[in-house]
CSV table of C-alpha atoms in Angstrom, one decimal:
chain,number,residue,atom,x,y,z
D,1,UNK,CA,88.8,18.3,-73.5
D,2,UNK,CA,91.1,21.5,-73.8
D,3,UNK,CA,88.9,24.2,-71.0
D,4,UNK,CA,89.2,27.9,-71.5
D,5,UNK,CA,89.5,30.5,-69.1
D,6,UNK,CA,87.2,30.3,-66.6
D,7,UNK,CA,85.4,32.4,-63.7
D,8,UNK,CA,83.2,30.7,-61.5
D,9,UNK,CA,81.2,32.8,-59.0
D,10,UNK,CA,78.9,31.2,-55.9
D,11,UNK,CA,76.2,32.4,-56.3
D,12,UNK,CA,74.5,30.6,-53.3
D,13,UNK,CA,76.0,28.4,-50.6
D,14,UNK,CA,73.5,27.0,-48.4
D,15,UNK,CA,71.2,24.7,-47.6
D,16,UNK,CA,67.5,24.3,-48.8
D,17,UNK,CA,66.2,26.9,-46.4
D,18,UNK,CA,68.8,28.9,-46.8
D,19,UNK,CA,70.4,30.9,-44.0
D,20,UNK,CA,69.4,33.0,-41.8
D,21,UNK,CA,66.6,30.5,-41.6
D,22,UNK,CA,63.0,32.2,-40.9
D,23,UNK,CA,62.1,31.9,-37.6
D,24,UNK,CA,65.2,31.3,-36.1
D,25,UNK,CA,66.9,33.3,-33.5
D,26,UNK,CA,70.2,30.9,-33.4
D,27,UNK,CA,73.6,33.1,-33.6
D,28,UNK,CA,73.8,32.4,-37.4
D,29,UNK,CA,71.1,33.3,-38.2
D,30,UNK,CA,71.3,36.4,-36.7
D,31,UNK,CA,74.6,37.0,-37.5
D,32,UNK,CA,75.7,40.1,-39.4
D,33,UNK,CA,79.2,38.8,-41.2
D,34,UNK,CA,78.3,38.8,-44.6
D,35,UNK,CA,79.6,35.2,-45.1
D,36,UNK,CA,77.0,33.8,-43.0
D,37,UNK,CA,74.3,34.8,-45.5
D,38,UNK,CA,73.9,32.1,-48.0
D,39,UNK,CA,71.0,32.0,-50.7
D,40,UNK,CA,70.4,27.9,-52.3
D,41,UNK,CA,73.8,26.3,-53.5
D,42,UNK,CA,74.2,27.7,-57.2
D,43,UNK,CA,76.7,28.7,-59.5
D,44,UNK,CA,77.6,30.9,-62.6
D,45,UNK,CA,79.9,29.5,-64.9
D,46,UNK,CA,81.9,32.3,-67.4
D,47,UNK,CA,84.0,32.2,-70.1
D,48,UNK,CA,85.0,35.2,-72.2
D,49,UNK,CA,82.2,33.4,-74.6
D,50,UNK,CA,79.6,31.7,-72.7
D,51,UNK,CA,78.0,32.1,-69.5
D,52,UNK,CA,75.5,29.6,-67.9
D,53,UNK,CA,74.4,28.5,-63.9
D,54,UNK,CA,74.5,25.1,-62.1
D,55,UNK,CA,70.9,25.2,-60.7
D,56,UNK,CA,67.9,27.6,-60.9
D,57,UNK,CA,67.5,27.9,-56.9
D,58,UNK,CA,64.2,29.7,-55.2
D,59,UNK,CA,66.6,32.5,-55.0
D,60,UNK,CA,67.5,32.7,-58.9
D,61,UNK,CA,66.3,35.7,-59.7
D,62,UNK,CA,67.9,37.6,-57.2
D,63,UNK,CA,71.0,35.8,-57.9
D,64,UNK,CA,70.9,36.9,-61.3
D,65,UNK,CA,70.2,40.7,-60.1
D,66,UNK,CA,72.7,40.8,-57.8
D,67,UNK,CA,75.4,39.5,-59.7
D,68,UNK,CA,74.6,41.3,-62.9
D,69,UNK,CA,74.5,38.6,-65.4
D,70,UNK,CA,72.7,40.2,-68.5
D,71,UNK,CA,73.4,37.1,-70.7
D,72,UNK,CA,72.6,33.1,-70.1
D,73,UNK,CA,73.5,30.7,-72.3
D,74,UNK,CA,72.0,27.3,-70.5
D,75,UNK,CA,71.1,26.2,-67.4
D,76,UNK,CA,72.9,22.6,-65.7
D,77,UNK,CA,70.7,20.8,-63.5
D,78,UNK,CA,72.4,18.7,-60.7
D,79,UNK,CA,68.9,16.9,-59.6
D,80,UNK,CA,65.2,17.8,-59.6
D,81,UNK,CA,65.0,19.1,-55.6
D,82,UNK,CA,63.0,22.2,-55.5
D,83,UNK,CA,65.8,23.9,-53.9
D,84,UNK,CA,67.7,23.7,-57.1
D,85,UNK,CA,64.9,23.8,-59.7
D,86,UNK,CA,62.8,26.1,-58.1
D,87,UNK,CA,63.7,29.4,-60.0
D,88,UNK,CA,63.7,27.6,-63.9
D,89,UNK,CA,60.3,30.3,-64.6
D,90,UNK,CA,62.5,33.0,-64.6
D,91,UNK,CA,64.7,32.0,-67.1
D,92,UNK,CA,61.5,34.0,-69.2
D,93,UNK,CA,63.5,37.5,-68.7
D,94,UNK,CA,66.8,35.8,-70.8
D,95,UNK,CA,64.4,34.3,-73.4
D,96,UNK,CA,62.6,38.3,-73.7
D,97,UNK,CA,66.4,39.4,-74.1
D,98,UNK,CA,68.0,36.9,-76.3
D,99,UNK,CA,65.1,35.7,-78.4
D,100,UNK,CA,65.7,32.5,-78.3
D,101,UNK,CA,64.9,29.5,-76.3
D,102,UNK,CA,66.9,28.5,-73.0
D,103,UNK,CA,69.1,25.4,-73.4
D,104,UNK,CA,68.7,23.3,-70.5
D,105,UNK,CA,71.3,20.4,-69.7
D,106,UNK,CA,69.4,17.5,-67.5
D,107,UNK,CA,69.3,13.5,-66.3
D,108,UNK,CA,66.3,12.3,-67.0
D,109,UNK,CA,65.4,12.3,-63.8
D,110,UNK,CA,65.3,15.9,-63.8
D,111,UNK,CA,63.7,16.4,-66.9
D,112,UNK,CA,61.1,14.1,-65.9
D,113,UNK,CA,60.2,16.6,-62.3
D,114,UNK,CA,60.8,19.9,-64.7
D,115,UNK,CA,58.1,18.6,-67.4
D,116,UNK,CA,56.1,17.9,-64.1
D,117,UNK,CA,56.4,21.3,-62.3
D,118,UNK,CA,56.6,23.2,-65.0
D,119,UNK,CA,54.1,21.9,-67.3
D,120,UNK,CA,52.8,24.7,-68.5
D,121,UNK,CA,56.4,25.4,-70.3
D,122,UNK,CA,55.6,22.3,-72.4
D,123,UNK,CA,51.5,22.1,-73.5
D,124,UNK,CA,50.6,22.3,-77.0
D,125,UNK,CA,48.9,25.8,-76.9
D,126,UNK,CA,51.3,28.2,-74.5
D,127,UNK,CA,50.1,31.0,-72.4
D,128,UNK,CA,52.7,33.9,-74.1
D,129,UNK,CA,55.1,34.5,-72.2
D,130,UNK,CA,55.8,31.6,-69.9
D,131,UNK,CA,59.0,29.8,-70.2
D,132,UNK,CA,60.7,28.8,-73.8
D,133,UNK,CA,63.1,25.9,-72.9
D,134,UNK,CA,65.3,23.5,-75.1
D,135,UNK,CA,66.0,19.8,-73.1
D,136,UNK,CA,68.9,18.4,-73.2
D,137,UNK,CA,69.2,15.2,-72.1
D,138,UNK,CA,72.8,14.0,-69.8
D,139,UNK,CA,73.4,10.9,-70.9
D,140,UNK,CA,77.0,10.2,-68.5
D,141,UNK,CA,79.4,10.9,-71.4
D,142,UNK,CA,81.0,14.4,-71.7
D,143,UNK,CA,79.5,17.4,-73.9
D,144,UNK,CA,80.6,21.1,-74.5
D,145,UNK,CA,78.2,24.0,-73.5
D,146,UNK,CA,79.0,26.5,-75.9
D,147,UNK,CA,83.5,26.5,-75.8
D,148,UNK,CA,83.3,24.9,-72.1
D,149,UNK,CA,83.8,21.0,-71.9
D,150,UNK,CA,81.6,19.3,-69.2
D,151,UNK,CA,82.4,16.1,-67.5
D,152,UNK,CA,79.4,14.9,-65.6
D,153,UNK,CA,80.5,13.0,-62.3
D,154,UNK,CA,77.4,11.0,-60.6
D,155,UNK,CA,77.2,11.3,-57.3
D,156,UNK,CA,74.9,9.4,-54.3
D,157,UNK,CA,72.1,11.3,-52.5
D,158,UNK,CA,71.0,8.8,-50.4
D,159,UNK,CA,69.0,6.5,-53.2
D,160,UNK,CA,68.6,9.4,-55.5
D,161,UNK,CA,71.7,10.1,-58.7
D,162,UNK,CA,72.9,13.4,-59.0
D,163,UNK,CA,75.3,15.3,-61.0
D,164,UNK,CA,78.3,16.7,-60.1
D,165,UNK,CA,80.3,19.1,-62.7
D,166,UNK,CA,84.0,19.2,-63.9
D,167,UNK,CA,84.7,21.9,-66.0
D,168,UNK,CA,88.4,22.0,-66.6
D,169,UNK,CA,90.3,22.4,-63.8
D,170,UNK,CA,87.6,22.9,-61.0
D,171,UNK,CA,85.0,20.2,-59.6
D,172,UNK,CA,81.6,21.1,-58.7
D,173,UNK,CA,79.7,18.4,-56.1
D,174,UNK,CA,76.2,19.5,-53.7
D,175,UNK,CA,74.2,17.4,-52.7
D,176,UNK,CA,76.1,14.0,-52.2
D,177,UNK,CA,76.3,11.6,-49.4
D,178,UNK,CA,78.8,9.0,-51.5
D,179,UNK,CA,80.6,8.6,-54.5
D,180,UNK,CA,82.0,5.7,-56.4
D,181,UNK,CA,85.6,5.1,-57.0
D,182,UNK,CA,84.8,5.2,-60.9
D,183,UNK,CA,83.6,8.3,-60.4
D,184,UNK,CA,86.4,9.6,-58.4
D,185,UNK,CA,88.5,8.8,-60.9
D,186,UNK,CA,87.2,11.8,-62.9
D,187,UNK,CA,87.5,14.6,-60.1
D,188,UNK,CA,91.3,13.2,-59.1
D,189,UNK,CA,93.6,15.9,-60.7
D,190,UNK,CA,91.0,18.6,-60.1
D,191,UNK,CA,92.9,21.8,-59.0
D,192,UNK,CA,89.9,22.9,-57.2
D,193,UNK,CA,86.9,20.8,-55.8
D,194,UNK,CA,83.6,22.0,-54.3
D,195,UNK,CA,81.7,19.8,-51.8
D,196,UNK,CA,78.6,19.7,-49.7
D,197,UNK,CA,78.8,19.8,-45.8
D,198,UNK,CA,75.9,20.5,-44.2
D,199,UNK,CA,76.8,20.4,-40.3
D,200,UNK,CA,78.7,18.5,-38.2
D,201,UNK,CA,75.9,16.0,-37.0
D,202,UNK,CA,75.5,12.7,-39.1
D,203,UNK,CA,72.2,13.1,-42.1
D,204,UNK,CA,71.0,10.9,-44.2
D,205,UNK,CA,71.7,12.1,-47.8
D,206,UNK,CA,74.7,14.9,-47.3
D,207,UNK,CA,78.0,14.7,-46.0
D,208,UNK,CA,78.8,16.1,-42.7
D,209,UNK,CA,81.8,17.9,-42.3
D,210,UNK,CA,84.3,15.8,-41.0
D,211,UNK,CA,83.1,13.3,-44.2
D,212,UNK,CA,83.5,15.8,-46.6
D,213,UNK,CA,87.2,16.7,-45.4
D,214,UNK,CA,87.8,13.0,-45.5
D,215,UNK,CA,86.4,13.0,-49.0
D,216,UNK,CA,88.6,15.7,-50.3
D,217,UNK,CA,91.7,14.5,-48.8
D,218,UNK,CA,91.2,11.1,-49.8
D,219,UNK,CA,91.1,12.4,-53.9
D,220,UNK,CA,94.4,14.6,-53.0
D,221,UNK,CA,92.8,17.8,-53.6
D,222,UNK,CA,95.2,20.7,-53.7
D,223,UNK,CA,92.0,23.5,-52.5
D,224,UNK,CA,88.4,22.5,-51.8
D,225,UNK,CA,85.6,24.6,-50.4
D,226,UNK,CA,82.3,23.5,-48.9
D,227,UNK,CA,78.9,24.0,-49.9
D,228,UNK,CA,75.5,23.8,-49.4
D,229,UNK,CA,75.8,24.4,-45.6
D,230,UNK,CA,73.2,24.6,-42.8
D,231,UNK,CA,73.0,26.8,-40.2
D,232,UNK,CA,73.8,24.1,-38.0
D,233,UNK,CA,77.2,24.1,-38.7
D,234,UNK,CA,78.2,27.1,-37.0
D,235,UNK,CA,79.2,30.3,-37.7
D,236,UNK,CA,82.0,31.0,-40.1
D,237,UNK,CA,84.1,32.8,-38.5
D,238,UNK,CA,84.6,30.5,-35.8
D,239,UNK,CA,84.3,27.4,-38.2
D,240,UNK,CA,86.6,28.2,-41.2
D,241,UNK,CA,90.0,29.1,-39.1
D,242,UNK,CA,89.5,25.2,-37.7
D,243,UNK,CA,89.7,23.7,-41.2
D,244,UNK,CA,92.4,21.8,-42.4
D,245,UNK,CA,95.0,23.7,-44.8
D,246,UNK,CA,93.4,24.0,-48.2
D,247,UNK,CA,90.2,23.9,-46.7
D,248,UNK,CA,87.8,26.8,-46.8
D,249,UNK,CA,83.6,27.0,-46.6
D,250,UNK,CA,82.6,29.1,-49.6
D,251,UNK,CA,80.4,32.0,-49.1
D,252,UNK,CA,77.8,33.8,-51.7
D,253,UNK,CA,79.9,36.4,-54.3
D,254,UNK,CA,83.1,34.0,-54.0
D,255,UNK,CA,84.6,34.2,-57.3
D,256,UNK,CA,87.6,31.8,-58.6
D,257,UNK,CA,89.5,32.0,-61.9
D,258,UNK,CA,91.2,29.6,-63.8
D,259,UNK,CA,93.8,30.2,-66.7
């Protein structure tokens, strides 16, 4: 599956409450470097012909603001968490613009939580307005969104599947605590891989730091960044200079290109 050029931009790169957290006086959260501000792990996937996001966060619609995207083409779910579903009702602005439904890529899984917590998107007699939204179901096997091939890769959080994303030459993983060899086998040769690392202490469903290095050497990954961090792991400026080369945390308005 031949991948065009390709901008990816972070749109968010922490954790479920995001960080600063409220209420919490610790020195992230109260640090001013930029790069310690993360919004919910998400996103935006570009080529010069099609534009979609990896998660509709709680922070979506300021994502969307802030990094200017006037045009949507789908949305890819990872898993049905309400930090990475939570923003699907404003997809309604793109379906006002481009008159015309919203393709959503899902496991069932997910499809099953947004026909749940959305239900109002899917009755018989629709309020106008609310969301218009096009399913499509993730089967495992690989599937273009508009001219960008997608390999699904399923991942382990805790008891629950998710989806990680390869889209050419980059790898997109949040929200994982193991993965099977089989599934390595489709990230290996990745030039670029993204992981979750949450903090340094050992949780039940996400990789702590040290695992996720581990993880990334292990596949031979030329240049990974981390994702989908707490403020528990420290701040970044103190944290990132520690990493191993070709190592980096990600922060929000990161942007990466691929030829």
């Amino acid at each position: 599956m031949q991948s065009p050029p390709l901008k990816i931009t972070f749109l968010g790169t922490g954790t479920s409450s995001g960080v600063p957290m409220i209420g919490c006086n610790c020195a992230v959260c109260l640090s001013t470097d930029k790069k310690d501000k993360r919004l919910r792990s998400s996103i935006l996937v570009q080529s010069a012909n099609t534009t979609f996001v990896v998660d509709t966060t709680p922070d979506f619609r300021y994502q969307m603001l802030r990094a200017g995207v006037k045009k949507l083409d789908a949305v890819l779910f990872t898993h049905p968490h309400k930090d990475h579903v939570a923003g699907l009702d404003d997809i309604r602005a793109y379906n006002y613009l481009q008159q015309k439904p919203m393709e959503v890529f899902a496991n069932s899984l997910t499809e099953e939580a947004i026909k749940r917590e959305f239900a109002y998107a899917f009755s018989d007699k629709k309020y106008p307005g609310v969301p218009d939204i096009n399913l499509n179901t993730i089967n495992g096997k690989p599937f273009y969104i508009g001219d960008i091939p997608v390999i699904p890769i399923e991942v382990w959080h805790h008891r629950m599947p998710v989806l990680g994303f390869r889209f050419g030459k980059f790898t997109y993983i949040t929200d994982a605590n193991r993965i099977e060899e089989e599934e390595k086998q489709k990230i290996r040769g990745s030039e670029v891989a993204v992981l979750n690392a949450l903090r340094r202490e050992k949780h039940i469903s996400h990789y702590t730091l040290d695992e996720a290095i581990t993880e990334v050497q292990g596949m031979g990954i030329p240049k990974s960044y981390f994702t989908h961090v707490s403020h528990q792991l420290g701040l970044y400026s103190e944290v990132n200079p520690t990493l191993p080369i070709g190592i980096e945390l990600a922060w929000d308005g990161l942007e990466l290109s691929f030829k």
